[in-house]
């Protein structure tokens, strides 16, 4: 009786979830097709390629690239896809050609992971393994390209449950960058408040950046690229438990 009573609501929930997933799958393939069209029209070979999920795709709104990456804007390619992951079944690892290798890059900026690590951190092993494979492939195929690994900023409000997982994942990202001679841009440090949460003025929902967030990110990236490449160093070990 109870199952029968709730069955219609369960069916609706499953249908809504499937529709949401279909929307993300469709968006993924539409973005990859766009990347392929853009790559065929490229006329220069010094691009700054921003690779990642919604935190990267968000650069395309409100002329943020022109406003907050003013010296880099003519060279910037946005290869972000909302809701994307690091690896399979979709993810950056599944689109390396159109997102990186076919873009004729001089710089690759990689910020991805929060959609795969899960609140409890259970997705971190897979995400970090896929992340390292991305870095390994880029270093092997594009050894002269500056590869910048960007740490995931903290979260707050309804996303605050990701806090510990993000810190753990970022430590692995820093280790991967150091292991493969990539550079590290520590966005987490710039975006956290005194309590370790995402600074409230940088986001409306506790995870995604607003324009002020992109302003700070852009300034940090421009400063980083204005300096000579400096490979990451391994992070210090975490303090022992009390």
mmCIF file of C-alpha atoms in Angstrom:
data_model
loop_
_atom_site.group_PDB
_atom_site.id
_atom_site.type_symbol
_atom_site.label_atom_id
_atom_site.label_comp_id
_atom_site.label_asym_id
_atom_site.label_seq_id
_atom_site.Cartn_x
_atom_site.Cartn_y
_atom_site.Cartn_z
ATOM 1 C CA UNK A 1 0.000 0.000 0.000
ATOM 2 C CA UNK A 2 2.723 2.447 0.988
ATOM 3 C CA UNK A 3 4.832 1.623 -2.073
ATOM 4 C CA UNK A 4 1.851 2.011 -4.353
ATOM 5 C CA UNK A 5 0.956 5.367 -2.811
ATOM 6 C CA UNK A 6 4.447 6.779 -3.359
ATOM 7 C CA UNK A 7 5.068 5.119 -6.732
ATOM 8 C CA UNK A 8 3.799 8.053 -8.862
ATOM 9 C CA UNK A 9 6.043 10.520 -7.002
ATOM 10 C CA UNK A 10 9.014 8.163 -7.386
ATOM 11 C CA UNK A 11 8.357 7.846 -11.118
ATOM 12 C CA UNK A 12 8.229 11.645 -11.447
ATOM 13 C CA UNK A 13 11.472 12.030 -9.503
ATOM 14 C CA UNK A 14 13.248 9.461 -11.657
ATOM 15 C CA UNK A 15 11.899 11.106 -14.813
ATOM 16 C CA UNK A 16 13.086 14.541 -13.659
ATOM 17 C CA UNK A 17 16.511 13.134 -12.845
ATOM 18 C CA UNK A 18 16.737 11.476 -16.254
ATOM 19 C CA UNK A 19 15.699 14.710 -17.982
ATOM 20 C CA UNK A 20 18.354 16.594 -16.057
ATOM 21 C CA UNK A 21 21.004 14.071 -17.043
ATOM 22 C CA UNK A 22 19.840 14.196 -20.662
ATOM 23 C CA UNK A 23 20.229 17.981 -20.575
ATOM 24 C CA UNK A 24 23.809 17.722 -19.309
ATOM 25 C CA UNK A 25 24.681 15.028 -21.871
ATOM 26 C CA UNK A 26 23.227 17.141 -24.674
ATOM 27 C CA UNK A 27 25.094 20.215 -23.428
ATOM 28 C CA UNK A 28 28.358 18.251 -23.285
ATOM 29 C CA UNK A 29 28.070 17.114 -26.888
ATOM 30 C CA UNK A 30 26.969 20.558 -28.090
ATOM 31 C CA UNK A 31 29.999 22.155 -26.444
ATOM 32 C CA UNK A 32 32.425 19.583 -27.851
ATOM 33 C CA UNK A 33 30.961 20.111 -31.336
ATOM 34 C CA UNK A 34 31.430 23.867 -30.882
ATOM 35 C CA UNK A 35 35.059 23.334 -29.855
ATOM 36 C CA UNK A 36 35.681 21.288 -32.989
ATOM 37 C CA UNK A 37 34.202 24.025 -35.211
ATOM 38 C CA UNK A 38 36.247 26.708 -33.457
ATOM 39 C CA UNK A 39 39.442 24.671 -33.761
ATOM 40 C CA UNK A 40 39.038 24.369 -37.525
ATOM 41 C CA UNK A 41 38.964 28.180 -37.778
ATOM 42 C CA UNK A 42 42.002 28.931 -35.581
ATOM 43 C CA UNK A 43 44.607 31.194 -37.140
ATOM 44 C CA UNK A 44 47.191 31.553 -34.354
ATOM 45 C CA UNK A 45 49.246 29.165 -32.272
ATOM 46 C CA UNK A 46 49.624 30.908 -28.908
ATOM 47 C CA UNK A 47 46.260 30.309 -27.267
ATOM 48 C CA UNK A 48 45.545 30.394 -23.554
ATOM 49 C CA UNK A 49 43.128 27.481 -23.176
ATOM 50 C CA UNK A 50 40.845 27.414 -20.129
ATOM 51 C CA UNK A 51 39.772 23.823 -19.477
ATOM 52 C CA UNK A 52 37.236 22.614 -16.933
ATOM 53 C CA UNK A 53 33.614 22.555 -15.833
ATOM 54 C CA UNK A 54 31.049 25.280 -15.051
ATOM 55 C CA UNK A 55 33.658 27.337 -13.180
ATOM 56 C CA UNK A 56 35.434 27.653 -16.529
ATOM 57 C CA UNK A 57 32.414 27.842 -18.826
ATOM 58 C CA UNK A 58 31.220 30.766 -16.677
ATOM 59 C CA UNK A 59 33.937 32.924 -18.256
ATOM 60 C CA UNK A 60 31.761 33.202 -21.374
ATOM 61 C CA UNK A 61 29.097 35.343 -19.668
ATOM 62 C CA UNK A 62 28.997 39.154 -19.381
ATOM 63 C CA UNK A 63 32.210 39.641 -21.371
ATOM 64 C CA UNK A 64 34.208 38.392 -18.394
ATOM 65 C CA UNK A 65 37.208 37.383 -20.478
ATOM 66 C CA UNK A 66 37.507 40.875 -21.960
ATOM 67 C CA UNK A 67 36.913 42.545 -18.583
ATOM 68 C CA UNK A 68 39.016 40.368 -16.280
ATOM 69 C CA UNK A 69 41.664 38.903 -18.607
ATOM 70 C CA UNK A 70 42.373 42.066 -20.612
ATOM 71 C CA UNK A 71 45.940 41.266 -21.687
ATOM 72 C CA UNK A 72 45.112 37.644 -22.524
ATOM 73 C CA UNK A 73 41.643 38.039 -24.058
ATOM 74 C CA UNK A 74 42.622 37.846 -27.765
ATOM 75 C CA UNK A 75 44.316 34.498 -27.095
ATOM 76 C CA UNK A 76 41.755 32.895 -24.764
ATOM 77 C CA UNK A 77 39.769 29.797 -25.726
ATOM 78 C CA UNK A 78 37.051 28.645 -23.318
ATOM 79 C CA UNK A 79 36.929 24.862 -23.094
ATOM 80 C CA UNK A 80 34.674 24.611 -20.051
ATOM 81 C CA UNK A 81 31.524 22.478 -19.903
ATOM 82 C CA UNK A 82 29.010 22.850 -17.083
ATOM 83 C CA UNK A 83 28.515 19.728 -14.937
ATOM 84 C CA UNK A 84 31.591 18.114 -16.473
ATOM 85 C CA UNK A 85 33.862 15.684 -14.678
ATOM 86 C CA UNK A 86 37.549 14.866 -14.827
ATOM 87 C CA UNK A 87 37.134 11.457 -16.463
ATOM 88 C CA UNK A 88 34.609 8.960 -17.829
ATOM 89 C CA UNK A 89 31.833 8.504 -18.777
ATOM 90 C CA UNK A 90 32.152 12.104 -19.937
ATOM 91 C CA UNK A 91 34.795 14.513 -18.783
ATOM 92 C CA UNK A 92 37.946 16.338 -19.773
ATOM 93 C CA UNK A 93 39.842 13.079 -20.223
ATOM 94 C CA UNK A 94 37.283 12.050 -22.848
ATOM 95 C CA UNK A 95 37.695 15.254 -24.904
ATOM 96 C CA UNK A 96 41.413 15.943 -24.873
ATOM 97 C CA UNK A 97 41.609 16.485 -28.640
ATOM 98 C CA UNK A 98 39.010 19.228 -29.132
ATOM 99 C CA UNK A 99 39.637 20.754 -25.713
ATOM 100 C CA UNK A 100 43.455 20.827 -25.670
ATOM 101 C CA UNK A 101 45.503 19.097 -28.358
ATOM 102 C CA UNK A 102 43.720 20.632 -31.364
ATOM 103 C CA UNK A 103 43.726 24.198 -29.994
ATOM 104 C CA UNK A 104 47.342 25.110 -30.824
ATOM 105 C CA UNK A 105 47.956 26.220 -27.240
ATOM 106 C CA UNK A 106 50.769 28.077 -25.548
ATOM 107 C CA UNK A 107 49.125 27.793 -22.132
ATOM 108 C CA UNK A 108 46.671 25.257 -20.713
ATOM 109 C CA UNK A 109 44.815 26.175 -17.502
ATOM 110 C CA UNK A 110 43.152 23.195 -15.821
ATOM 111 C CA UNK A 111 40.453 23.654 -13.159
ATOM 112 C CA UNK A 112 38.201 20.611 -12.761
ATOM 113 C CA UNK A 113 37.131 18.069 -10.172
ATOM 114 C CA UNK A 114 34.343 19.285 -7.919
ATOM 115 C CA UNK A 115 31.638 17.417 -9.885
ATOM 116 C CA UNK A 116 33.399 14.083 -9.383
ATOM 117 C CA UNK A 117 34.805 14.099 -5.846
ATOM 118 C CA UNK A 118 31.406 13.917 -4.007
ATOM 119 C CA UNK A 119 30.638 15.463 -0.632
ATOM 120 C CA UNK A 120 32.023 12.501 1.273
ATOM 121 C CA UNK A 121 35.196 12.387 -0.824
ATOM 122 C CA UNK A 122 34.398 8.950 -2.229
ATOM 123 C CA UNK A 123 35.090 10.139 -5.778
ATOM 124 C CA UNK A 124 38.531 11.554 -5.007
ATOM 125 C CA UNK A 125 40.582 8.441 -5.951
ATOM 126 C CA UNK A 126 39.026 8.262 -9.409
ATOM 127 C CA UNK A 127 39.093 12.020 -9.951
ATOM 128 C CA UNK A 128 42.755 12.318 -8.963
ATOM 129 C CA UNK A 129 43.717 9.330 -11.115
ATOM 130 C CA UNK A 130 41.968 10.868 -14.135
ATOM 131 C CA UNK A 131 43.475 14.276 -13.361
ATOM 132 C CA UNK A 132 46.977 12.814 -13.333
ATOM 133 C CA UNK A 133 46.352 11.106 -16.656
ATOM 134 C CA UNK A 134 45.312 14.446 -18.179
ATOM 135 C CA UNK A 135 48.471 16.076 -16.860
ATOM 136 C CA UNK A 136 50.640 13.175 -18.028
ATOM 137 C CA UNK A 137 49.232 13.334 -21.562
ATOM 138 C CA UNK A 138 49.611 17.096 -21.832
ATOM 139 C CA UNK A 139 53.201 17.008 -20.598
ATOM 140 C CA UNK A 140 54.029 14.157 -22.992
ATOM 141 C CA UNK A 141 52.428 15.633 -26.114
ATOM 142 C CA UNK A 142 52.928 19.345 -25.433
ATOM 143 C CA UNK A 143 56.171 19.565 -23.429
ATOM 144 C CA UNK A 144 56.784 23.244 -24.262
ATOM 145 C CA UNK A 145 53.302 24.383 -23.295
ATOM 146 C CA UNK A 146 52.786 25.997 -19.886
ATOM 147 C CA UNK A 147 50.411 23.746 -17.975
ATOM 148 C CA UNK A 148 48.819 25.444 -14.977
ATOM 149 C CA UNK A 149 46.947 23.278 -12.482
ATOM 150 C CA UNK A 150 44.424 25.353 -10.532
ATOM 151 C CA UNK A 151 43.185 24.299 -7.102
ATOM 152 C CA UNK A 152 39.433 24.139 -6.558
ATOM 153 C CA UNK A 153 38.156 27.026 -4.419
ATOM 154 C CA UNK A 154 36.300 26.285 -1.184
ATOM 155 C CA UNK A 155 32.516 26.206 -0.901
ATOM 156 C CA UNK A 156 29.905 27.505 1.534
ATOM 157 C CA UNK A 157 26.179 27.436 2.343
ATOM 158 C CA UNK A 158 24.447 24.446 0.712
ATOM 159 C CA UNK A 159 27.756 23.272 -0.775
ATOM 160 C CA UNK A 160 29.701 23.518 2.473
ATOM 161 C CA UNK A 161 29.701 19.738 2.817
ATOM 162 C CA UNK A 162 32.354 19.629 0.081
ATOM 163 C CA UNK A 163 34.886 21.526 2.229
ATOM 164 C CA UNK A 164 36.970 18.601 3.478
ATOM 165 C CA UNK A 165 36.843 16.733 0.155
ATOM 166 C CA UNK A 166 37.997 19.839 -1.723
ATOM 167 C CA UNK A 167 40.984 20.292 0.594
ATOM 168 C CA UNK A 168 41.989 16.643 0.183
ATOM 169 C CA UNK A 169 41.594 16.775 -3.591
ATOM 170 C CA UNK A 170 43.611 19.998 -3.835
ATOM 171 C CA UNK A 171 46.510 18.407 -1.996
ATOM 172 C CA UNK A 172 46.545 15.630 -4.600
ATOM 173 C CA UNK A 173 46.347 18.172 -7.439
ATOM 174 C CA UNK A 174 49.381 19.968 -5.993
ATOM 175 C CA UNK A 175 51.280 16.671 -5.730
ATOM 176 C CA UNK A 176 50.387 15.763 -9.317
ATOM 177 C CA UNK A 177 51.521 19.156 -10.593
ATOM 178 C CA UNK A 178 54.853 18.801 -8.768
ATOM 179 C CA UNK A 179 55.346 15.222 -9.955
ATOM 180 C CA UNK A 180 54.950 16.180 -13.622
ATOM 181 C CA UNK A 181 56.670 19.563 -13.642
ATOM 182 C CA UNK A 182 53.434 21.539 -14.100
ATOM 183 C CA UNK A 183 52.703 24.893 -12.484
ATOM 184 C CA UNK A 184 50.239 25.490 -9.653
ATOM 185 C CA UNK A 185 47.837 28.387 -9.157
ATOM 186 C CA UNK A 186 46.367 28.154 -5.666
ATOM 187 C CA UNK A 187 42.919 29.664 -6.187
ATOM 188 C CA UNK A 188 41.680 27.991 -2.986
ATOM 189 C CA UNK A 189 43.963 30.187 -0.922
ATOM 190 C CA UNK A 190 42.752 33.355 -2.661
ATOM 191 C CA UNK A 191 39.061 32.512 -2.339
ATOM 192 C CA UNK A 192 38.820 31.282 1.261
ATOM 193 C CA UNK A 193 37.764 33.398 4.218
ATOM 194 C CA UNK A 194 39.155 33.248 7.754
ATOM 195 C CA UNK A 195 37.028 30.177 8.527
ATOM 196 C CA UNK A 196 38.147 28.289 5.410
ATOM 197 C CA UNK A 197 34.868 28.787 3.532
ATOM 198 C CA UNK A 198 34.401 30.459 0.169
ATOM 199 C CA UNK A 199 34.389 34.222 0.633
ATOM 200 C CA UNK A 200 30.741 35.243 0.615
ATOM 201 C CA UNK A 201 31.195 38.177 -1.751
ATOM 202 C CA UNK A 202 32.575 35.922 -4.501
ATOM 203 C CA UNK A 203 29.516 33.729 -5.093
ATOM 204 C CA UNK A 204 25.723 33.873 -5.002
ATOM 205 C CA UNK A 205 25.154 30.154 -4.485
ATOM 206 C CA UNK A 206 28.169 29.062 -2.433
ATOM 207 C CA UNK A 207 30.073 27.354 -5.272
ATOM 208 C CA UNK A 208 29.956 29.173 -8.614
ATOM 209 C CA UNK A 209 31.788 32.465 -9.029
ATOM 210 C CA UNK A 210 30.068 35.783 -9.558
ATOM 211 C CA UNK A 211 31.740 38.593 -11.496
ATOM 212 C CA UNK A 212 33.842 39.588 -8.485
ATOM 213 C CA UNK A 213 35.091 36.020 -8.263
ATOM 214 C CA UNK A 214 36.102 36.055 -11.912
ATOM 215 C CA UNK A 215 37.789 39.424 -11.413
ATOM 216 C CA UNK A 216 40.011 37.956 -8.691
ATOM 217 C CA UNK A 217 40.638 34.758 -10.640
ATOM 218 C CA UNK A 218 41.503 36.761 -13.758
ATOM 219 C CA UNK A 219 43.915 39.044 -11.930
ATOM 220 C CA UNK A 220 45.641 36.040 -10.345
ATOM 221 C CA UNK A 221 45.982 34.273 -13.693
ATOM 222 C CA UNK A 222 47.345 37.365 -15.428
ATOM 223 C CA UNK A 223 49.901 37.871 -12.629
ATOM 224 C CA UNK A 224 50.901 34.225 -12.833
ATOM 225 C CA UNK A 225 51.438 34.300 -16.591
ATOM 226 C CA UNK A 226 53.361 37.564 -16.424
ATOM 227 C CA UNK A 227 56.055 35.732 -14.454
ATOM 228 C CA UNK A 228 58.410 33.051 -15.771
ATOM 229 C CA UNK A 229 57.152 29.487 -15.479
ATOM 230 C CA UNK A 230 57.864 27.975 -12.088
ATOM 231 C CA UNK A 231 57.002 24.290 -11.622
ATOM 232 C CA UNK A 232 55.005 23.411 -8.536
ATOM 233 C CA UNK A 233 56.698 22.111 -5.422
ATOM 234 C CA UNK A 234 55.204 19.285 -3.348
ATOM 235 C CA UNK A 235 52.881 20.550 -0.601
ATOM 236 C CA UNK A 236 54.003 20.072 2.999
ATOM 237 C CA UNK A 237 52.588 16.993 4.732
ATOM 238 C CA UNK A 238 49.336 17.540 6.636
ATOM 239 C CA UNK A 239 49.666 18.067 10.374
ATOM 240 C CA UNK A 240 49.271 14.918 12.476
ATOM 241 C CA UNK A 241 45.828 14.381 14.030
ATOM 242 C CA UNK A 242 45.482 15.769 17.562
#
